Coordinates of N, CA and C and ligand atoms in Angstrom, one line a residue:
X13 N 0.9 -1.2 0.0 CA 0.0 0.0 0.0 C 0.9 1.3 0.0
X14 N 0.5 2.2 -0.8 CA 1.3 3.4 -1.0 C 1.3 4.2 0.3
X15 N 2.4 4.8 0.6 CA 2.4 5.7 1.8 C 1.6 7.0 1.5
X16 N 0.5 7.3 2.2 CA -0.3 8.4 1.8 C 0.1 9.8 2.2
X17 N 1.0 9.8 3.2 CA 1.3 11.1 3.8 C 1.8 12.2 2.8
X18 N 2.8 11.9 2.0 CA 3.3 12.9 1.1 C 2.2 13.4 0.2
X19 N 1.2 12.5 -0.2 CA 0.2 13.0 -1.1 C -0.8 13.9 -0.4
X20 N -1.0 13.6 0.9 CA -1.9 14.5 1.6 C -1.3 15.9 1.7
X21 N 0.0 15.9 2.1 CA 0.8 17.1 2.2 C 0.7 17.9 0.9
X22 N 0.9 17.2 -0.2 CA 1.0 17.9 -1.5 C -0.4 18.4 -1.9
X23 N -1.4 17.6 -1.6 CA -2.8 18.1 -2.0 C -3.1 19.4 -1.3
X24 N -2.5 19.7 -0.1 CA -2.9 20.9 0.6 C -2.3 22.1 -0.1
X25 N -1.3 21.9 -0.9 CA -0.7 23.1 -1.6 C -1.6 23.7 -2.5
X26 N -1.6 25.0 -2.5 CA -2.5 25.7 -3.5 C -1.6 26.6 -4.4
X27 N -2.1 26.8 -5.6 CA -1.3 27.6 -6.5 C -1.3 29.0 -6.1
X28 N -0.1 29.6 -6.0 CA 0.0 31.0 -5.6 C 0.6 31.8 -6.8
X29 N 0.5 33.1 -6.7 CA 1.1 33.9 -7.7 C 2.2 34.8 -7.0
X30 N 3.3 34.8 -7.6 CA 4.4 35.6 -7.1 C 4.2 37.0 -7.2
X31 N 4.2 37.8 -6.2 CA 4.0 39.3 -6.3 C 5.2 40.0 -7.0
X32 N 4.8 40.9 -7.9 CA 5.8 41.7 -8.5 C 5.7 43.2 -8.0
X33 N 6.8 43.9 -8.1 CA 6.7 45.3 -7.6 C 5.6 46.1 -8.4
X34 N 4.6 46.7 -7.7 CA 3.5 47.3 -8.4 C 4.0 48.6 -9.1
X35 N 3.2 49.0 -10.1 CA 3.5 50.3 -10.7 C 3.4 51.4 -9.7
X36 N 4.3 52.4 -9.8 CA 4.3 53.4 -8.8 C 5.4 53.3 -7.8
X37 N 5.9 52.1 -7.7 CA 7.0 51.8 -6.7 C 8.2 52.7 -7.1
X38 N 8.4 52.9 -8.4 CA 9.6 53.7 -8.8 C 9.4 55.2 -8.8
X39 N 8.1 55.6 -8.5 CA 7.9 57.0 -8.4 C 7.8 57.4 -6.9
X40 N 7.7 56.4 -6.0 CA 7.5 56.7 -4.6 C 8.8 57.3 -4.0
X41 N 8.5 58.3 -3.2 CA 9.6 59.0 -2.5 C 9.3 58.7 -1.0
X42 N 10.2 58.4 -0.2 CA 11.7 58.3 -0.4 C 12.1 57.0 -1.0
X43 N 11.3 56.3 -1.7 CA 11.8 55.1 -2.4 C 11.5 53.8 -1.7
X44 N 10.6 53.8 -0.8 CA 10.2 52.6 -0.1 C 8.6 52.5 -0.1
X45 N 8.1 51.3 -0.5 CA 6.7 51.1 -0.6 C 6.3 49.8 0.2
X46 N 5.4 49.9 1.2 CA 5.0 48.7 1.9 C 4.5 47.7 0.9
X47 N 4.8 46.4 1.2 CA 4.4 45.3 0.3 C 3.7 44.3 1.1
X48 N 2.4 44.6 1.5 CA 1.7 43.5 2.3 C 1.4 42.3 1.4
X49 N 1.4 42.4 0.1 CA 1.1 41.3 -0.8 C 2.4 40.3 -0.7
X50 N 3.5 40.9 -0.6 CA 4.8 40.1 -0.5 C 4.8 39.4 0.9
X51 N 4.4 40.1 1.9 CA 4.3 39.5 3.3 C 3.4 38.3 3.2
X52 N 2.2 38.5 2.7 CA 1.2 37.4 2.6 C 1.7 36.2 1.8
X53 N 2.3 36.5 0.7 CA 2.8 35.4 -0.2 C 3.9 34.7 0.5
X54 N 4.8 35.4 1.1 CA 6.0 34.7 1.8 C 5.5 33.8 2.9
X55 N 4.5 34.3 3.6 CA 3.9 33.5 4.7 C 3.3 32.2 4.1
X56 N 2.5 32.4 3.1 CA 1.7 31.3 2.5 C 2.7 30.3 1.8
X57 N 3.8 30.8 1.3 CA 4.7 29.9 0.5 C 5.7 29.2 1.4
X58 N 6.3 30.0 2.4 CA 7.5 29.4 3.1 C 7.2 29.0 4.6
X59 N 6.2 29.8 5.2 CA 6.1 29.6 6.6 C 4.9 28.7 7.0
X60 N 3.8 28.9 6.3 CA 2.6 28.1 6.7 C 2.7 26.7 6.3
X61 N 2.2 25.8 7.1 CA 2.2 24.3 6.8 C 1.4 24.1 5.5
X62 N 2.0 23.3 4.6 CA 1.3 23.1 3.3 C 1.7 24.1 2.2
X63 N 2.5 25.1 2.6 CA 2.9 26.0 1.5 C 3.8 25.3 0.5
X64 N 3.8 25.8 -0.7 CA 4.6 25.1 -1.8 C 6.0 25.0 -1.4
X65 N 6.6 25.9 -0.7 CA 8.0 25.8 -0.4 C 8.2 25.8 1.1
X66 N 7.2 25.2 1.8 CA 7.2 25.2 3.3 C 8.6 24.7 3.9
X67 N 9.1 25.4 4.9 CA 10.3 25.0 5.5 C 10.1 25.1 7.0
X68 N 10.2 24.0 7.7 CA 10.0 24.0 9.2 C 11.0 24.9 9.9
X69 N 12.1 25.2 9.3 CA 13.1 26.1 10.0 C 12.5 27.5 10.2
X70 N 11.4 27.8 9.5 CA 10.8 29.1 9.7 C 9.6 29.1 10.7
X71 N 9.4 27.9 11.3 CA 8.2 27.7 12.2 C 7.9 28.9 13.1
X72 N 9.0 29.4 13.8 CA 8.8 30.4 14.8 C 8.2 31.7 14.2
X73 N 8.3 31.9 12.9 CA 7.8 33.1 12.2 C 6.3 33.1 12.1
X74 N 5.6 31.9 12.4 CA 4.2 31.9 12.4 C 3.6 32.8 13.5
X75 N 4.4 32.9 14.6 CA 4.0 33.8 15.7 C 4.6 35.2 15.7
X76 N 5.3 35.5 14.6 CA 6.0 36.8 14.5 C 5.4 37.6 13.4
X77 N 5.6 38.9 13.5 CA 5.1 39.8 12.4 C 6.3 40.3 11.5
X78 N 6.0 40.1 10.2 CA 7.0 40.5 9.2 C 6.5 41.7 8.4
X79 N 7.3 42.8 8.3 CA 6.9 43.9 7.4 C 7.8 43.9 6.2
X80 N 7.2 43.9 5.0 CA 8.0 43.8 3.8 C 7.9 45.2 3.1
X81 N 9.0 45.6 2.5 CA 9.1 46.8 1.7 C 9.7 46.6 0.4
X82 N 9.2 47.2 -0.7 CA 9.9 47.3 -2.0 C 10.7 48.5 -1.9
X83 N 12.0 48.4 -2.4 CA 12.9 49.6 -2.4 C 13.1 49.9 -3.9
X84 N 12.9 51.2 -4.2 CA 13.3 51.6 -5.6 C 14.7 52.0 -5.7
X85 N 15.3 52.5 -4.5 CA 16.7 52.9 -4.5 C 17.6 51.7 -4.4
X86 N 18.8 51.8 -4.9 CA 19.7 50.7 -4.8 C 20.4 50.7 -3.4
X87 N 20.8 49.6 -2.9 CA 21.5 49.5 -1.6 C 22.9 49.1 -1.8
X88 N 23.9 49.9 -1.4 CA 25.3 49.6 -1.5 C 25.9 49.4 -0.1
X89 N 26.4 48.2 0.1 CA 27.0 47.9 1.4 C 28.5 47.5 1.1
X90 N 29.4 48.3 1.6 CA 30.8 48.0 1.4 C 31.1 47.7 -0.1
X91 N 30.6 48.5 -0.9 CA 30.9 48.4 -2.4 C 30.1 47.3 -3.1
X92 N 29.2 46.5 -2.4 CA 28.5 45.5 -3.1 C 27.0 45.9 -3.1
X93 N 26.4 45.6 -4.2 CA 24.9 45.8 -4.3 C 24.2 44.8 -3.6
X94 N 23.3 45.2 -2.7 CA 22.6 44.2 -1.9 C 21.1 44.2 -2.4
X95 N 20.6 43.0 -2.6 CA 19.2 42.9 -3.2 C 18.2 42.8 -2.1
X96 N 18.5 42.4 -0.9 CA 17.5 42.3 0.1 C 18.2 42.4 1.5
X97 N 17.4 42.9 2.4 CA 18.0 43.0 3.8 C 16.9 42.6 4.8
X98 N 17.3 42.1 6.0 CA 16.4 41.8 7.0 C 16.9 42.5 8.3
X99 N 16.0 43.3 8.9 CA 16.3 44.1 10.0 C 15.4 43.8 11.2
X100 N 15.9 43.8 12.4 CA 15.1 43.5 13.6 C 14.5 44.8 14.0
X101 N 13.3 44.8 14.5 CA 12.7 46.1 15.0 C 12.5 45.9 16.5
X102 N 13.2 46.7 17.3 CA 13.1 46.6 18.7 C 11.7 47.0 19.2
X103 N 11.2 46.3 20.2 CA 9.9 46.6 20.7 C 9.9 47.4 22.0
X104 N 11.1 47.7 22.4 CA 11.3 48.3 23.7 C 11.0 49.8 23.7
X105 N 11.1 50.5 24.8 CA 10.9 51.9 24.9 C 11.9 52.7 24.1
X106 N 11.4 53.8 23.4 CA 12.3 54.6 22.6 C 12.5 55.9 23.3
X107 N 13.7 56.2 23.6 CA 14.0 57.4 24.4 C 14.4 58.6 23.6
X108 N 15.1 58.4 22.5 CA 15.6 59.5 21.7 C 14.5 59.9 20.6
X109 N 14.6 61.1 20.1 CA 13.7 61.5 19.1 C 13.9 60.7 17.8
X110 N 15.2 60.4 17.5 CA 15.5 59.7 16.3 C 14.8 58.3 16.3
X111 N 14.9 57.7 17.5 CA 14.3 56.4 17.6 C 12.7 56.5 17.6
X112 N 12.2 57.5 18.2 CA 10.7 57.7 18.2 C 10.3 58.1 16.7
X113 N 11.1 58.9 16.0 CA 10.7 59.2 14.6 C 10.7 58.0 13.8
X114 N 11.7 57.2 14.0 CA 11.8 55.9 13.2 C 10.6 55.0 13.4
X115 N 10.2 55.0 14.7 CA 9.0 54.2 15.0 C 7.7 54.7 14.4
X116 N 7.6 56.1 14.3 CA 6.5 56.7 13.6 C 6.4 56.3 12.2
X117 N 7.6 56.3 11.5 CA 7.7 55.9 10.1 C 7.3 54.5 9.9
X118 N 7.8 53.6 10.8 CA 7.5 52.2 10.6 C 6.0 51.9 10.8
X119 N 5.4 52.6 11.8 CA 3.9 52.4 12.1 C 3.1 53.0 10.9
X120 N 3.6 54.0 10.3 CA 2.9 54.6 9.1 C 2.9 53.6 8.0
X121 N 3.9 52.8 7.9 CA 4.0 51.8 6.8 C 3.1 50.6 7.1
X122 N 3.2 50.1 8.4 CA 2.7 48.8 8.7 C 1.5 48.8 9.7
X123 N 1.2 50.0 10.3 CA 0.2 50.1 11.3 C 0.6 49.4 12.6
X124 N 1.8 49.0 12.7 CA 2.3 48.3 13.9 C 3.8 48.3 13.8
X125 N 4.4 47.8 14.9 CA 5.9 47.6 14.8 C 6.1 46.1 14.6
X126 N 6.4 45.7 13.4 CA 6.6 44.3 13.2 C 7.9 43.8 13.9
X127 N 8.1 42.5 14.0 CA 9.3 42.0 14.6 C 10.5 42.2 13.7
X128 N 10.3 42.1 12.4 CA 11.4 42.2 11.4 C 10.9 43.0 10.2
X129 N 11.8 43.8 9.6 CA 11.5 44.4 8.3 C 12.4 43.8 7.2
X130 N 11.7 43.3 6.2 CA 12.5 42.7 5.0 C 12.3 43.7 3.9
X131 N 13.4 44.2 3.3 CA 13.4 45.1 2.2 C 14.0 44.4 1.0
X132 N 13.2 44.6 -0.1 CA 13.6 43.9 -1.4 C 13.8 44.9 -2.5
X133 N 14.9 44.7 -3.2 CA 15.3 45.6 -4.4 C 14.2 45.4 -5.5
X134 N 13.4 46.4 -5.7 CA 12.3 46.2 -6.7 C 12.8 46.1 -8.1
X135 N 13.9 46.8 -8.4 CA 14.4 46.8 -9.8 C 14.9 45.4 -10.1
X136 N 15.6 44.8 -9.1 CA 16.1 43.4 -9.4 C 15.0 42.4 -9.4
X137 N 13.9 42.6 -8.6 CA 12.8 41.7 -8.6 C 12.1 41.6 -9.9
X138 N 12.1 42.7 -10.7 CA 11.4 42.7 -12.0 C 12.0 41.8 -13.0
X139 N 13.3 41.5 -12.9 CA 14.0 40.7 -13.9 C 14.5 39.3 -13.3
X140 N 14.2 39.1 -12.0 CA 14.7 37.8 -11.5 C 13.8 36.7 -11.9
X141 N 14.4 35.5 -12.2 CA 13.5 34.3 -12.4 C 13.0 33.9 -11.0
X142 N 12.0 32.9 -11.1 CA 11.4 32.5 -9.8 C 12.3 31.9 -8.8
X143 N 13.3 31.1 -9.4 CA 14.2 30.4 -8.5 C 15.1 31.5 -7.7
X144 N 15.6 32.5 -8.5 CA 16.4 33.5 -7.9 C 15.6 34.3 -6.9
X145 N 14.3 34.6 -7.2 CA 13.5 35.4 -6.3 C 13.2 34.6 -5.0
X146 N 12.8 33.4 -5.2 CA 12.5 32.6 -4.0 C 13.7 32.4 -3.1
X147 N 14.9 32.2 -3.7 CA 16.1 32.1 -3.0 C 16.4 33.4 -2.2
X148 N 16.2 34.5 -2.8 CA 16.4 35.8 -2.1 C 15.4 36.0 -0.9
X149 N 14.1 35.7 -1.2 CA 13.2 35.9 -0.1 C 13.5 34.9 1.1
X150 N 13.8 33.7 0.7 CA 14.0 32.7 1.8 C 15.4 33.0 2.5
X151 N 16.3 33.6 1.8 CA 17.6 34.0 2.4 C 17.2 35.0 3.5
X152 N 16.4 36.0 3.2 CA 16.0 37.0 4.2 C 15.2 36.4 5.3
X153 N 14.3 35.4 5.0 CA 13.6 34.8 6.1 C 14.5 34.0 7.0
X154 N 15.6 33.4 6.5 CA 16.5 32.7 7.4 C 17.2 33.7 8.4
X155 N 17.3 35.0 7.9 CA 17.9 36.0 8.9 C 17.0 36.3 10.0
X156 N 15.6 36.1 9.8 CA 14.6 36.4 10.8 C 14.5 35.2 11.8
X157 N 15.4 35.2 12.7 CA 15.6 34.1 13.6 C 14.9 34.2 14.9
X158 N 15.2 33.2 15.8 CA 14.6 33.3 17.2 C 15.8 33.2 18.1
X159 N 15.8 34.0 19.2 CA 16.9 34.1 20.1 C 17.0 32.7 20.8
X160 N 18.2 32.4 21.3 CA 18.4 31.1 22.0 C 19.0 31.4 23.4
X161 N 18.7 30.6 24.3 CA 19.2 30.7 25.7 C 20.6 30.1 25.8
X162 N 21.2 30.2 26.9 CA 22.6 29.7 27.1 C 22.8 28.2 26.7
X163 N 21.7 27.5 26.9 CA 21.7 26.0 26.6 C 21.4 25.8 25.1
X164 N 21.2 26.9 24.3 CA 20.9 26.7 22.9 C 19.5 26.4 22.6
X165 N 18.6 26.6 23.6 CA 17.2 26.3 23.4 C 16.5 27.6 22.9
X166 N 15.5 27.5 22.1 CA 14.8 28.7 21.6 C 14.2 29.5 22.8
X167 N 14.3 30.8 22.7 CA 13.8 31.7 23.8 C 12.4 32.2 23.5
X168 N 11.5 32.2 24.6 CA 10.2 32.7 24.5 C 10.0 33.8 25.5
X169 N 9.2 34.8 25.2 CA 9.0 35.9 26.1 C 8.2 35.4 27.3
X170 N 8.8 35.7 28.5 CA 8.2 35.2 29.8 C 6.8 35.7 30.0
X171 N 6.5 36.9 29.5 CA 5.2 37.5 29.8 C 4.1 37.1 28.7
X172 N 4.5 37.1 27.5 CA 3.6 36.8 26.4 C 3.7 35.4 25.8
X173 N 4.8 34.7 26.1 CA 5.0 33.4 25.5 C 5.4 33.4 24.1
X174 N 5.5 34.6 23.5 CA 5.9 34.7 22.1 C 7.4 34.4 21.9
X175 N 7.8 33.9 20.7 CA 9.2 33.7 20.4 C 9.9 35.0 20.4
X176 N 11.1 35.0 21.0 CA 11.9 36.3 21.0 C 12.7 36.4 19.7
X177 N 12.5 37.5 18.9 CA 13.2 37.6 17.7 C 14.7 37.9 17.8
X178 N 15.5 37.4 16.9 CA 16.9 37.7 16.9 C 17.4 37.5 15.4
X179 N 18.3 38.3 15.0 CA 18.9 38.2 13.7 C 19.8 37.0 13.7
X180 N 19.6 36.2 12.6 CA 20.4 35.0 12.5 C 21.5 35.3 11.4
X181 N 22.8 35.0 11.8 CA 23.9 35.3 10.9 C 24.0 34.2 9.9
X182 N 24.8 34.5 8.8 CA 25.1 33.5 7.8 C 25.8 32.3 8.4
X183 N 25.5 31.1 7.9 CA 26.2 29.9 8.4 C 27.7 29.9 8.1
X184 N 28.0 30.6 7.0 CA 29.4 30.4 6.6 C 29.9 31.7 5.9
X185 N 31.1 32.2 6.3 CA 31.7 33.3 5.6 C 33.2 33.0 5.5
X186 N 33.7 33.1 4.3 CA 35.1 32.8 4.1 C 35.5 33.3 2.7
X187 N 36.7 33.1 2.3 CA 37.2 33.5 0.9 C 37.3 32.3 0.0
X188 N 37.0 32.4 -1.2 CA 37.2 31.3 -2.2 C 38.7 31.0 -2.2
X189 N 39.5 32.1 -2.1 CA 41.0 31.9 -2.1 C 41.5 30.9 -1.0
X190 N 40.9 31.1 0.2 CA 41.4 30.2 1.3 C 40.9 28.8 1.1
X191 N 39.7 28.6 0.4 CA 39.2 27.3 0.2 C 40.1 26.6 -0.9
X192 N 40.5 27.4 -1.9 CA 41.4 26.9 -3.0 C 42.7 26.5 -2.3
X193 N 43.2 27.2 -1.4 CA 44.5 26.9 -0.8 C 44.5 25.9 0.3
X194 N 43.4 25.9 1.1 CA 43.4 25.0 2.3 C 42.2 24.0 2.3
X195 N 41.3 24.1 1.3 CA 40.3 23.1 1.2 C 39.1 23.4 2.2
X196 N 38.2 22.4 2.3 CA 37.1 22.5 3.2 C 37.6 22.3 4.6
X197 N 38.2 23.3 5.2 CA 38.9 23.1 6.4 C 38.1 23.1 7.7
X198 N 36.8 23.2 7.6 CA 35.9 23.1 8.8 C 34.6 22.4 8.5
X199 N 33.9 22.0 9.5 CA 32.7 21.2 9.3 C 31.6 21.9 8.6
X200 N 31.5 23.2 8.9 CA 30.4 24.0 8.3 C 30.6 24.1 6.8
X201 N 31.9 24.3 6.4 CA 32.2 24.4 4.9 C 32.0 23.0 4.3
X202 N 32.4 22.0 4.9 CA 32.2 20.6 4.4 C 30.7 20.4 4.2
X203 N 29.9 20.8 5.2 CA 28.4 20.6 5.0 C 27.9 21.4 3.9
X204 N 28.4 22.6 3.7 CA 27.9 23.5 2.6 C 28.3 22.9 1.3
X205 N 29.4 22.3 1.1 CA 29.8 21.7 -0.1 C 29.0 20.5 -0.4
X206 N 28.7 19.7 0.7 CA 27.9 18.5 0.5 C 26.5 18.9 0.0
X207 N 25.9 20.0 0.7 CA 24.6 20.4 0.3 C 24.6 20.9 -1.2
X208 N 25.6 21.6 -1.6 CA 25.6 22.1 -3.0 C 25.7 20.9 -3.9
X209 N 26.5 19.9 -3.6 CA 26.7 18.8 -4.5 C 25.4 18.0 -4.6
X210 N 24.6 18.0 -3.5 CA 23.4 17.2 -3.6 C 22.3 17.8 -4.5
X211 N 22.5 19.1 -4.9 CA 21.6 19.7 -5.8 C 20.4 20.3 -5.0
X212 N 19.6 21.2 -5.6 CA 18.5 21.8 -4.9 C 17.4 20.9 -4.5
X213 N 16.8 21.0 -3.3 CA 15.7 20.1 -3.0 C 14.4 20.8 -3.5
X214 N 14.4 22.1 -3.8 CA 13.3 22.8 -4.3 C 13.3 22.5 -5.8
X215 N 12.2 21.8 -6.3 CA 12.2 21.5 -7.8 C 11.3 22.5 -8.5
X216 N 11.3 22.4 -9.9 CA 10.6 23.4 -10.7 C 9.1 23.4 -10.4
X217 N 8.6 22.2 -10.1 CA 7.1 22.1 -9.8 C 6.8 22.9 -8.6
X218 N 7.6 22.8 -7.5 CA 7.4 23.6 -6.3 C 7.4 25.1 -6.6
X219 N 8.3 25.5 -7.5 CA 8.5 26.9 -7.8 C 7.2 27.3 -8.6
X220 N 6.7 26.5 -9.5 CA 5.5 26.8 -10.2 C 4.3 27.0 -9.3
X221 N 4.2 26.1 -8.3 CA 3.1 26.2 -7.3 C 3.3 27.5 -6.5
X222 N 4.5 27.9 -6.3 CA 4.7 29.1 -5.5 C 4.5 30.4 -6.3
X223 N 4.9 30.3 -7.5 CA 5.0 31.6 -8.3 C 4.0 31.7 -9.4
X224 N 3.6 30.5 -10.0 CA 2.6 30.5 -11.0 C 3.0 31.2 -12.3
X225 N 4.3 31.5 -12.5 CA 4.7 32.2 -13.7 C 5.4 31.3 -14.7
X226 N 5.8 30.1 -14.3 CA 6.6 29.3 -15.2 C 8.0 29.8 -15.4
X227 N 8.3 30.9 -14.8 CA 9.7 31.5 -15.0 C 10.7 30.8 -14.1
X228 N 10.8 29.5 -14.2 CA 11.8 28.8 -13.3 C 13.1 28.5 -14.1
X229 N 14.1 28.3 -13.4 CA 15.4 27.9 -14.1 C 16.1 27.1 -13.0
X230 N 16.9 26.2 -13.4 CA 17.7 25.4 -12.4 C 18.7 26.3 -11.6
X231 N 19.2 27.3 -12.3 CA 20.2 28.1 -11.5 C 19.7 29.4 -11.2
X232 N 20.0 29.9 -10.0 CA 19.6 31.3 -9.7 C 20.4 32.3 -10.6
X233 N 19.6 33.3 -11.0 CA 20.3 34.3 -11.9 C 21.0 35.3 -11.0
Ligands
ZN319 ZN1 22.3 37.5 4.2

């Protein structure tokens, strides 16, 4: 008898349409436009159970608020163009005017102070294929992490019981040159190479279910 579980899980998936930057994004000043449609799609695709690209590593985000922005301006960090960022929004008391002004701006965009703000380069999103776009969004979702205690267990707010947000750093940072010279010299890099050699677990059908555009490709552009 066939194992029914994967088919049940698959049947729950619904076809979604990948949001594109709306017209007017490039006229907006100061260059940032709230993207509730992107927040909704990201949640339905990556976070909610049954989503086309559901990943249980984002489970804590079910109880957290994400604010998404389209950016028409380019972001340059240390000479490199950045296509997406994830920032944590502190929920504590704001004492300085700058901090209070910042909070007013955020509330104006989202009607609340979300736990994280994810900003996406609208110009790049226009030309990215589905695989590259999903890769970018999920990269930023991985940054939206949950704090851990000294024992490495996930932390929850003692008063509300909500998961405590924390930015999650990249698993690996090094230079290609050192890998050329010294090889996969640590366990994380070895795991990264193994993962890359195994090929992507997200297939084109998953991407079609998530994006509905058929603009998939094996390699991220
Ligand atoms: Zn990153």
